XYZ file of C-alpha atoms in Angstrom:
448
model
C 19.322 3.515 12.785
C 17.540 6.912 12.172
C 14.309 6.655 10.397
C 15.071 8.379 7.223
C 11.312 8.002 5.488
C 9.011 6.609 7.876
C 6.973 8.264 10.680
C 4.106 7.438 12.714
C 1.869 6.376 10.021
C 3.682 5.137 6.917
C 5.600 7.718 4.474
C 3.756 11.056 4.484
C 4.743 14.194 2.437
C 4.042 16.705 -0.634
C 3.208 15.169 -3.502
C 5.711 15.327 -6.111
C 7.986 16.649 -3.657
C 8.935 13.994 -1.002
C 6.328 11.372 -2.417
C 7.898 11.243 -6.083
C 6.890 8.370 -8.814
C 10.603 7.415 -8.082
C 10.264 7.023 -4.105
C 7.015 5.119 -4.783
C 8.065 2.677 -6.920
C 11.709 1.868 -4.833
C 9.082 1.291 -2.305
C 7.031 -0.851 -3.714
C 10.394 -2.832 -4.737
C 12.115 -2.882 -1.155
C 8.714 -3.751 0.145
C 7.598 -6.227 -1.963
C 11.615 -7.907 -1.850
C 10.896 -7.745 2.323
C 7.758 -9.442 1.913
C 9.021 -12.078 -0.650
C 8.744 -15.484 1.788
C 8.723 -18.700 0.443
C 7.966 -20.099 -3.591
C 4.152 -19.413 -4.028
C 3.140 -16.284 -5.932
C 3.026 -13.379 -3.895
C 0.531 -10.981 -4.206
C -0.392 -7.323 -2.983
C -3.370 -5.211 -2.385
C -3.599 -1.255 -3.378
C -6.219 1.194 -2.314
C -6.699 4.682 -2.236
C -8.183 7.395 -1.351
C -9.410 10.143 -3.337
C -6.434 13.143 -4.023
C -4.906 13.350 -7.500
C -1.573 12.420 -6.697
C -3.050 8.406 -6.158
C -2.847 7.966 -9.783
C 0.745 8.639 -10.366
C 1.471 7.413 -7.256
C -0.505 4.030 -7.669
C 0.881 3.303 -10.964
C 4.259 3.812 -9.892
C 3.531 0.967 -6.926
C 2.391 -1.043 -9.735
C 5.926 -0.956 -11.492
C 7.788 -1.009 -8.248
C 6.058 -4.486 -7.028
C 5.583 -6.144 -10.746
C 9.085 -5.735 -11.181
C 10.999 -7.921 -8.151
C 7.943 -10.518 -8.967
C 4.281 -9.900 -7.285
C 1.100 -9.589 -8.705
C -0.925 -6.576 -7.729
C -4.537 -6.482 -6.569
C -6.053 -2.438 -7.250
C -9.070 -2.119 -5.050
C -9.958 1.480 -5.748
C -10.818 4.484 -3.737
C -11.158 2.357 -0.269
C -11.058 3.106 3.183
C -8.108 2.733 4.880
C -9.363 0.162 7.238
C -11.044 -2.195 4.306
C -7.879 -2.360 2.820
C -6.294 -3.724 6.334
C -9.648 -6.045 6.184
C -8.964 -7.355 2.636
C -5.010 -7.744 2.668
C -6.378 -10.446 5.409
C -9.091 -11.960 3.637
C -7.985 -11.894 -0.186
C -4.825 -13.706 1.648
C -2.073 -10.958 0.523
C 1.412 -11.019 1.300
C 1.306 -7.254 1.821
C -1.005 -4.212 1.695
C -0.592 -0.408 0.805
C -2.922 2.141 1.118
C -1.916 5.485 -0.483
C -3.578 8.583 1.390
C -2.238 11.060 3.683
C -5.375 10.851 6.048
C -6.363 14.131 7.401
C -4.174 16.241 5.086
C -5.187 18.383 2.001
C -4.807 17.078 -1.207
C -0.856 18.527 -2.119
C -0.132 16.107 0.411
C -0.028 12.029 0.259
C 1.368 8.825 1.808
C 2.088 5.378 1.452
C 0.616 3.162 4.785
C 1.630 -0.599 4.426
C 0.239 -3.730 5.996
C 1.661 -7.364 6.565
C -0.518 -10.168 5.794
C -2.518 -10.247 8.739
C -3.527 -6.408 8.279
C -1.760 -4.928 10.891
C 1.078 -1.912 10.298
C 4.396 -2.967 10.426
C 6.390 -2.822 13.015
C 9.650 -0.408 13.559
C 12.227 -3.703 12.015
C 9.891 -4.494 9.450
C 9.885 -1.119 8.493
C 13.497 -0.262 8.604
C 14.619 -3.338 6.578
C 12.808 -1.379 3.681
C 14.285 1.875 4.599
C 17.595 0.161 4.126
C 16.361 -1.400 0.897
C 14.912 2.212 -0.173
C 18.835 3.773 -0.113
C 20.399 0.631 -1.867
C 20.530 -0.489 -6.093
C 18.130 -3.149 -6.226
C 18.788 -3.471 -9.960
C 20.410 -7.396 -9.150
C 17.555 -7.936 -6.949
C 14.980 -7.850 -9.512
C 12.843 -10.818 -11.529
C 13.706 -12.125 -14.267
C 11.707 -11.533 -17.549
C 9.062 -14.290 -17.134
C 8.831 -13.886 -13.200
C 7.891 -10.257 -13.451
C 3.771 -9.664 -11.913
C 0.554 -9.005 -13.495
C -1.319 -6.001 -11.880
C -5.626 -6.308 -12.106
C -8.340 -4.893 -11.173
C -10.636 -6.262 -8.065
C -14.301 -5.580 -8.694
C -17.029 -5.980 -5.367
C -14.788 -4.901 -2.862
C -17.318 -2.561 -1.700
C -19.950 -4.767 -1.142
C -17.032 -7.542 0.825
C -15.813 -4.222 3.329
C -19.884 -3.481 3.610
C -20.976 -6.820 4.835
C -18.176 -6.921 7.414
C -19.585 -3.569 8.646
C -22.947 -4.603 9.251
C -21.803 -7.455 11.043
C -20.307 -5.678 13.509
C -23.786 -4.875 14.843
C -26.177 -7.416 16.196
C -28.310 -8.594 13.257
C -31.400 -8.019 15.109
C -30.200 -4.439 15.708
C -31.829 -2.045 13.091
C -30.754 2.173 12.552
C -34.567 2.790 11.506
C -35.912 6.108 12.995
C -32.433 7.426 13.292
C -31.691 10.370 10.508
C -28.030 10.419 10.072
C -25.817 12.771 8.357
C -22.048 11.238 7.350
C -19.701 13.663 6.070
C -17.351 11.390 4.251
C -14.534 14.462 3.416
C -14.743 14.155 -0.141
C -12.859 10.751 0.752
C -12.267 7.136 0.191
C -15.544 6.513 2.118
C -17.764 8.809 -0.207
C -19.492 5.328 -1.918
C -19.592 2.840 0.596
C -20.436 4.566 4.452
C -24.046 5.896 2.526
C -24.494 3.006 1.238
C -23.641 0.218 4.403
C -25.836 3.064 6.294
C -29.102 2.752 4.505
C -28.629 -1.180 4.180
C -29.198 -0.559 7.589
C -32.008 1.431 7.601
C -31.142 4.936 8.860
C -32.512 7.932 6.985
C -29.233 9.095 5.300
C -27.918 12.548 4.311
C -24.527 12.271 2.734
C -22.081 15.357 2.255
C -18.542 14.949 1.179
C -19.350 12.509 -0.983
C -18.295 14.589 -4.582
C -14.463 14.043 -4.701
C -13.036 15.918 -7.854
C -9.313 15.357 -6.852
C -8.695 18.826 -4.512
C -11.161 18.966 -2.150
C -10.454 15.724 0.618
C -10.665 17.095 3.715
C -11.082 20.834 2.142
C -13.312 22.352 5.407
C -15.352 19.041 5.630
C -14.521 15.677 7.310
C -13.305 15.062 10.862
C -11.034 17.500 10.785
C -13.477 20.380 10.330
C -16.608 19.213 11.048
C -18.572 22.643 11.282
C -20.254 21.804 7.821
C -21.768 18.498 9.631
C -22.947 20.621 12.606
C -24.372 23.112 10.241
C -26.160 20.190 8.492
C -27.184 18.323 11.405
C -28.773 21.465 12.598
C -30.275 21.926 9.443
C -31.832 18.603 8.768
C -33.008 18.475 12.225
C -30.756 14.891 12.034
C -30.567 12.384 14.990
C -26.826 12.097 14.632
C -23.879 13.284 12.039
C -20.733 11.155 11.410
C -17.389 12.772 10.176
C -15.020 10.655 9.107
C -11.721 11.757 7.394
C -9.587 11.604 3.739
C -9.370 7.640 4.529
C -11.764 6.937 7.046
C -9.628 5.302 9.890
C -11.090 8.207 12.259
C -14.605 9.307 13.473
C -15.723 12.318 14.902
C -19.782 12.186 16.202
C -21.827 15.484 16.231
C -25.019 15.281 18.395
C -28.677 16.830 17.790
C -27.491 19.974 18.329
C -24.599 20.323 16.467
C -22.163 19.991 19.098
C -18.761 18.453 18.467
C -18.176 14.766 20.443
C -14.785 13.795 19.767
C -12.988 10.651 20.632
C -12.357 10.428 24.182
C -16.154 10.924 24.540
C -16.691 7.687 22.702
C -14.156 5.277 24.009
C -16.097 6.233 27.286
C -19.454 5.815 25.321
C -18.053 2.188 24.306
C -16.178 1.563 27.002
C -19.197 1.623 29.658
C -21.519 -0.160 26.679
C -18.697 -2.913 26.717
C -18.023 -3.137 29.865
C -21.847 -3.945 30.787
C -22.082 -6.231 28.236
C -19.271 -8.438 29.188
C -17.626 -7.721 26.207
C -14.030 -6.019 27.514
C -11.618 -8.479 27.466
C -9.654 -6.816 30.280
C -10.768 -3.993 32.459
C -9.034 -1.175 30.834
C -8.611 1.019 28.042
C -5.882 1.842 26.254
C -5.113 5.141 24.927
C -2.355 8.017 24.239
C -0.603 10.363 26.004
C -3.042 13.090 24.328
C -5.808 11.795 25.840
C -8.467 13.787 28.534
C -7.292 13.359 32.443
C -11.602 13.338 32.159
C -11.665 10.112 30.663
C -9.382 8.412 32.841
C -10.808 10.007 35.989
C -14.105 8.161 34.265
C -12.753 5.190 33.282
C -10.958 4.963 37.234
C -15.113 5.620 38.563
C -16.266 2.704 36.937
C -13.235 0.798 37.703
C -11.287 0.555 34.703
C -7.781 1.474 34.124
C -6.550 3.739 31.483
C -3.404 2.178 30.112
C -1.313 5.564 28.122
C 0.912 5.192 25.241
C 3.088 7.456 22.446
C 0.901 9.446 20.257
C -0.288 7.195 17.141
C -2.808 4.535 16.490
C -0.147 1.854 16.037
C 1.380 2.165 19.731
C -2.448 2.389 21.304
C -2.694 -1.190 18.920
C 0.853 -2.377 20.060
C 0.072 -2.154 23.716
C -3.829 -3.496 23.040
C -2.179 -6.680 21.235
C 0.928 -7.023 24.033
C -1.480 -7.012 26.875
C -4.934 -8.316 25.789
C -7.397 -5.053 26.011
C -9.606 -5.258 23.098
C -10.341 -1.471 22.892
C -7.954 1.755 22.500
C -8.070 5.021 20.619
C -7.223 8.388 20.313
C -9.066 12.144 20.735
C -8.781 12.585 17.099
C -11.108 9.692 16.848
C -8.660 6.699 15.483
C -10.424 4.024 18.008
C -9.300 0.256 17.521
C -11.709 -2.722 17.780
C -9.693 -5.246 17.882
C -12.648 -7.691 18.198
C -13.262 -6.489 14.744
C -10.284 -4.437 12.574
C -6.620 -4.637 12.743
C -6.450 -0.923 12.569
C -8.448 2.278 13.313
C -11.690 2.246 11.754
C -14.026 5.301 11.459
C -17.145 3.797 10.395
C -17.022 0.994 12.733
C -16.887 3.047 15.572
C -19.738 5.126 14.515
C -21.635 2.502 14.358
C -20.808 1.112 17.924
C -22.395 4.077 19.266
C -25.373 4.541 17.253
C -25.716 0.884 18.480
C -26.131 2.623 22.411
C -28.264 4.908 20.810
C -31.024 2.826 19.885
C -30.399 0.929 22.751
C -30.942 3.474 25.097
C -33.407 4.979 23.525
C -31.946 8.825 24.000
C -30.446 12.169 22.333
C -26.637 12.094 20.801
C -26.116 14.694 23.519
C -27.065 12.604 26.363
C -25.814 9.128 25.270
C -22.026 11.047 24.392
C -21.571 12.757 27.644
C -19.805 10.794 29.569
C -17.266 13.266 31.415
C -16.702 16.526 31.967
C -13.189 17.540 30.023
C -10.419 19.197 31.731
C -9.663 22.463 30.397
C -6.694 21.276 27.247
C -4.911 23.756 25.425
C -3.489 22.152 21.887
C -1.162 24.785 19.693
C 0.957 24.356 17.178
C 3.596 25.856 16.245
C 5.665 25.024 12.819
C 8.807 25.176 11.784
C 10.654 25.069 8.556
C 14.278 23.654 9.709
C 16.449 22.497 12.526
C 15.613 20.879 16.200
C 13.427 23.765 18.122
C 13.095 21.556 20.770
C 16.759 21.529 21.003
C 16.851 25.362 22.212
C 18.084 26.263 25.483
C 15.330 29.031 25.743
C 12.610 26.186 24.930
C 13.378 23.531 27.621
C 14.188 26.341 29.710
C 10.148 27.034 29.279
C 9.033 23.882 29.334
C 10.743 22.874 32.622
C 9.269 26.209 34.054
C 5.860 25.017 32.549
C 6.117 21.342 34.377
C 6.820 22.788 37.544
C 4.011 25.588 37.311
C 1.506 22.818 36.812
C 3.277 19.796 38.893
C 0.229 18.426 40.591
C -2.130 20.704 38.964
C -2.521 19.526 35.231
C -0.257 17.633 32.558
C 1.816 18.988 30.050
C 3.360 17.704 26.562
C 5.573 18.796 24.263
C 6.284 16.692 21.077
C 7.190 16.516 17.663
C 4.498 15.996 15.243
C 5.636 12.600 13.172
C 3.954 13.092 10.190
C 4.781 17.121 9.364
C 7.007 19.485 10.439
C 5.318 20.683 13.412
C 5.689 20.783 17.345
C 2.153 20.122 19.809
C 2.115 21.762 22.854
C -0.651 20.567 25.170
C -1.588 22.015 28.058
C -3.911 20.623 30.601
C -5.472 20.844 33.898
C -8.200 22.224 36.319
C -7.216 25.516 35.981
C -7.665 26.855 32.389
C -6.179 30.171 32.824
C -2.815 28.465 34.430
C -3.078 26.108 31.572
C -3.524 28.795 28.441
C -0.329 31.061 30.592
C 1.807 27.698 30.284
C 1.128 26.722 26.945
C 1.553 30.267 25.421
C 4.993 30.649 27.399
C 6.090 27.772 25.535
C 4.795 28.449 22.162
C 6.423 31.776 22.647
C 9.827 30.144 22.926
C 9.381 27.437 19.793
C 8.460 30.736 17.799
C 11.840 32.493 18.680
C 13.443 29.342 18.214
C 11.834 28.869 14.538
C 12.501 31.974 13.589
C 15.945 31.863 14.132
């Protein structure tokens, strides 16, 4: 069965245009009939990030899960991670977190989470989709089953405390000025705030959400407002996290950009001489630097490569018993610690080898030299681009031009209608000629 709604993270689209009141509350139904197991009273978590569409989106959730029966916990603007954390811990049947991530506020999402706070898997999944296309009108409670829906207060303070203790609790950020960007996002209250508990000299920017502006030029996803601020402050450090805060991008002293391969090598090493990986290896996508795995191969760890998205790096992590995995864009999985990406938990891994080794950002995060990678996109409005005889006859050309030489991938974005091209390999000029052959191509192809 074709997924008809899902992608790689949850259900992502335009608010008000594929994420309608209507498709959010026939999800909330099909999901909370799915999750339905045995007589106790089921319950469910909500969070949110900060875009205006996670009112009329939340409310409808509320109505879709209230009416086959479960009683609905609203956390708030939280980070996606916490909300993983606490579907666990407040002992949920099922968790949603509404936020499209990295996108701009016309866009949002609906990301769900079993009862142990991982993602669902691809059956769990498409038993809803199936449930999504079908009446559930004879599926739903009767008048005096129907759920209550409240609000939780102190879930900041719960997702806080499990931050900190992360870290050893002899291990202090005093001395270290940080800037966090938290996008405008769900993070905007409680990153500052778990931060200073721990003693860091804090600048916070992003933290004035008003509806529009998540990830508007700020946040992971542009982080030249942190470099400018980093700069500016004369900082120690800056921390970008995204809309939802399940990714973290670092910017040193000097306002340079470290981005996620950098610090799975910066924990990787830390872990490794600690005794802390549980297998020698790392696991990580196909996007990922031939830099870090040449690194990872010097100090005798094995990069293990999987599908682009954070829940096939955590699918492989959980199947084979590595305890660390992540991506470029700075999703990196503890599983020591979170069921899912989490942004701020990463930072504060590394600001943990920072004040353990005592030097810069721009030492500490420098770990490998990069291959020369060439990322374009190119996007599309209809049809199968990839499908066109003028495009694989480019991308075959492209594989053999660099055969030996340098990788090369060509994939379908899963959350928007878009196609990656990545290019990479020693020689940047062979690389950049590849990649703009084939973006060439998908524009004809587009355009037709």
């Amino acid at each position: 069965m074709s997924r008809k709604y899902f992608g790689t993270d949850g259900i992502r689209g335009r608010a008000n245009g594929l994420i309608t009141p209507e498709l959010a509350m026939k999800v909330g139904q099909a999901a909370g009939l799915v999750f339905q197991r045995g007589d106790h009273r089921h319950r469910v978590v909500i969070g949110k990030d900060t875009r205006l569409s996670g009112y009329m989106i939340e409310y409808a959730m509320v109505a879709g899960f209230t009416s086959v029966g479960m009683d609905v916990l609203l956390l708030g603007p939280m980070p996606t991670p916490a909300v993983a954390m606490l579907t666990k811990s407040m002992r949920a049947d099922l968790g949603v977190m509404i936020s499209a991530s990295h996108n701009l506020f016309e866009d949002n999402g609906i990301k769900l989470f079993g009862p142990l706070g991982f993602k669902l898997s691809d059956d769990v999944e498409k038993q809803i989709e199936q449930l999504l296309d079908e009446n559930l009108d004879k599926k739903l409670a009767q008048s005096a089953s129907l759920g209550r829906a409240r609000r939780i207060d102190g879930v900041h303070d719960r997702y806080i405390e499990f931050a900190k203790r992360t870290l050893p609790r002899d291990l202090s950020l005093d001395g270290l000025r940080v800037v966090v960007d938290c996008a405008h996002g769900a993070a905007y209250k409680v990153v500052p705030e778990a931060l200073w508990e721990l003693g860091a000299d804090v600048i916070a920017i992003g933290v004035e959400p008003d509806g529009f502006n998540i990830n508007k030029d700020c946040g992971s996803t542009a982080p030249e407002a942190l470099s400018r601020k980093v700069r500016e402050m004369r900082a120690d450090i800056g921390i970008a996290l995204d809309g939802d805060a399940d990714r973290v991008i670092i910017v040193d002293e000097r306002g340079h950009v470290v981005d996620g391969d950098q610090l799975l090598a910066v924990i990787a090493q830390s872990w490794q001489e600690d005794g802390r990986l549980s297998k020698p290896g790392v696991v990580a996508t196909v996007m990922s630097n031939l830099g870090l795995e040449r690194f990872l191969k010097g100090l005798g760890l094995e990069l293990v490569r999987t599908p682009v998205g954070d829940r096939y790096v955590l699918e492989q992590m959980l199947s084979r018993g590595y305890n660390l995995g992540g991506e470029p864009s700075g999703h990196i999985i503890l599983s020591d610690y979170a069921t899912t990406g989490d942004g701020f938990v990463s930072a504060l891994q590394v600001l943990a080898v920072v004040q353990k080794l005592h030097r810069p950002v721009s030492e500490v995060c420098r770990r490998f030299d990069p291959l020369p990678q060439i990322l374009k996109n190119v996007r599309y409005r209809s049809g199968k681009p990839l499908d066109d005889a003028e495009v694989k006859s480019a991308i075959h050309e492209g594989e053999k031009r660099l055969n030996g030489h340098g990788r090369l991938l060509v994939r379908s974005s899963g959350t928007e209608p878009v196609i990656r091209v990545m290019g990479e390999g020693d020689d940047r000029i062979l690389v950049e000629e590849v990649v703009d052959h084939i973006v060439s191509a998908l524009g004809h192809a587009a355009a037709a």
